[in-house]
Short mmCIF file of C-alpha atoms in Angstrom, two decimals:
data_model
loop_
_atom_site.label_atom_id
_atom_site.label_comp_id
_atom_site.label_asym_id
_atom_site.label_seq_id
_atom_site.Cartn_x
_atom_site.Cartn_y
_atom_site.Cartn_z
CA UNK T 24 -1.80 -8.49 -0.97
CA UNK T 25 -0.10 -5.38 -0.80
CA UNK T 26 -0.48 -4.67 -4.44
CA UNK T 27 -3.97 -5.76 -4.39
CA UNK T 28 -4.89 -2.81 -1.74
CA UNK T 29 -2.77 -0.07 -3.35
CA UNK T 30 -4.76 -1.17 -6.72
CA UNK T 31 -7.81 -0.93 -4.82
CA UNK T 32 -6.89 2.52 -3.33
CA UNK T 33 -6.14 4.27 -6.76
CA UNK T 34 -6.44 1.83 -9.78
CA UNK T 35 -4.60 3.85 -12.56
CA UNK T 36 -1.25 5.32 -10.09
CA UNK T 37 -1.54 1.57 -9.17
CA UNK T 38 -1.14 -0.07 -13.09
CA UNK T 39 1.48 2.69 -13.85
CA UNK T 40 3.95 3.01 -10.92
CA UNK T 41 3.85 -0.99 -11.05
CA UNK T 42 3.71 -1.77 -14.70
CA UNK T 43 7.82 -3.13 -15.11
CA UNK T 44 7.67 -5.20 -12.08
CA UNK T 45 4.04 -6.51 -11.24
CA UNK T 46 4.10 -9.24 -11.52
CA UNK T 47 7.29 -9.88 -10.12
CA UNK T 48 8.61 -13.02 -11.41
CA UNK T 49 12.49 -12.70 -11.63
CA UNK T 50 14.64 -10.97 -8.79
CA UNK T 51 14.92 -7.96 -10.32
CA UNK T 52 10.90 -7.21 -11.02
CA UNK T 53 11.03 -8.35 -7.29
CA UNK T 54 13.84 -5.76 -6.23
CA UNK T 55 11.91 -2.89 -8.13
CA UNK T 56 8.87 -3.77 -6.41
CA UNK T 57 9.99 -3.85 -3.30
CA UNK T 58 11.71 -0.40 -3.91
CA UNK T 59 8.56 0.84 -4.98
CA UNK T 60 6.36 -0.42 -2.35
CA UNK T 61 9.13 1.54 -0.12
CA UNK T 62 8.48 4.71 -2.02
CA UNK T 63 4.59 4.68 -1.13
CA UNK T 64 4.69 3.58 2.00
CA UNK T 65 7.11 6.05 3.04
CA UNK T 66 4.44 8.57 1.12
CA UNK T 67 1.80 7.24 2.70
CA UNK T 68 3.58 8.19 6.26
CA UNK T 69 4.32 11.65 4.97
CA UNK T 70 1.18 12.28 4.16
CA UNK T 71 -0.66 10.92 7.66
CA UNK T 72 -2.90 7.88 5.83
CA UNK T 73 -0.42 5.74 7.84
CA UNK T 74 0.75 6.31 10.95
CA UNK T 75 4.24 7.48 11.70
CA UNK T 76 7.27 4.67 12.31
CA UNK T 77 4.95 1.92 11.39
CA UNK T 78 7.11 1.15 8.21
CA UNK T 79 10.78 0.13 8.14
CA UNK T 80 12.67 -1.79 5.04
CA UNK T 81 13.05 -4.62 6.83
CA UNK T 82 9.97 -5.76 7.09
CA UNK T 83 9.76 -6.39 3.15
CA UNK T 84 12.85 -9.14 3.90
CA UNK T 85 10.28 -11.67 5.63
CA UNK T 86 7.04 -10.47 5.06
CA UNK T 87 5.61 -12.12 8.46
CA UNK T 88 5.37 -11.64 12.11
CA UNK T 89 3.52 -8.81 13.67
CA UNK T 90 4.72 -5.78 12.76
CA UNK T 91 3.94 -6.76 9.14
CA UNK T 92 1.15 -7.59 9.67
CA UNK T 93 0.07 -4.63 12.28
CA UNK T 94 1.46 -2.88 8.77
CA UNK T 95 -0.94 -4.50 6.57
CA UNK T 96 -4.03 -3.43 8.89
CA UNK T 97 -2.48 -0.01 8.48
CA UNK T 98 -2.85 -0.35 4.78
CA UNK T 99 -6.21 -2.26 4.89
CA UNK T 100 -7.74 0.59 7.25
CA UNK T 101 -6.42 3.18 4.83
CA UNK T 102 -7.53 1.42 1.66
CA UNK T 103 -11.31 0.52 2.95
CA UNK T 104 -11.14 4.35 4.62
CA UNK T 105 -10.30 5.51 0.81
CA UNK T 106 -12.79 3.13 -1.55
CA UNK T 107 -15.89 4.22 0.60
CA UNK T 108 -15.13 7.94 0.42
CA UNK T 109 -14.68 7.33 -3.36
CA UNK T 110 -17.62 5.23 -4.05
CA UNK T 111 -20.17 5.88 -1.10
CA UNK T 112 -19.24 9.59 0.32
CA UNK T 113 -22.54 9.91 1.57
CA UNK T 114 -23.00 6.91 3.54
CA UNK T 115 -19.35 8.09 6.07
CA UNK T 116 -19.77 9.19 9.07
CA UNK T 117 -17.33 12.19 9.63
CA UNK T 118 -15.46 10.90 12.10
CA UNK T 119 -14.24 8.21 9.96
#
């Protein structure tokens, strides 16, 4: 899921920031992902496209409950906010 939105949100960063460990199918592809996924979200804080505190390692270890999930709704808002700038800038209202 989570590499499905960042794909979404820029394609080509996406394929090339992922392309040794998507998909992950051995521990290692799985360690580098998860290291990576770290790097962006922590990006995506510093930046203000997610909000502050909302991300913390350990929520990579079980990947449920609902601060992962409150995280994924993060990403999702972010993501949607992101494609329809891209691909329908007209159609936003400015407060979104």
């Amino acid at each position: 899921v989570v590499y499905f939105l960042l794909f979404r949100a820029s394609p080509h960063r996406t394929k090339e920031m992922f392309r040794r460990c998507w998909p992950a199918n051995d521990v290692e592809a799985s360690r580098e992902f998860k290291r990576l996924i770290v790097k962006v979200f922590t990006s995506l804080q510093d930046e203000g496209n997610l909000p502050k505190n909302c991300f913390r390692v350990s929520l990579l270890q079980s990947c449920a409950g609902e601060k992962f999930y409150q995280l994924l709704w993060y990403l999702s808002t972010y993501v949607l906010r992101t494609v329809l700038l891209r691909e329908h800038p007209n159609s936003i209202p400015p407060s979104f």
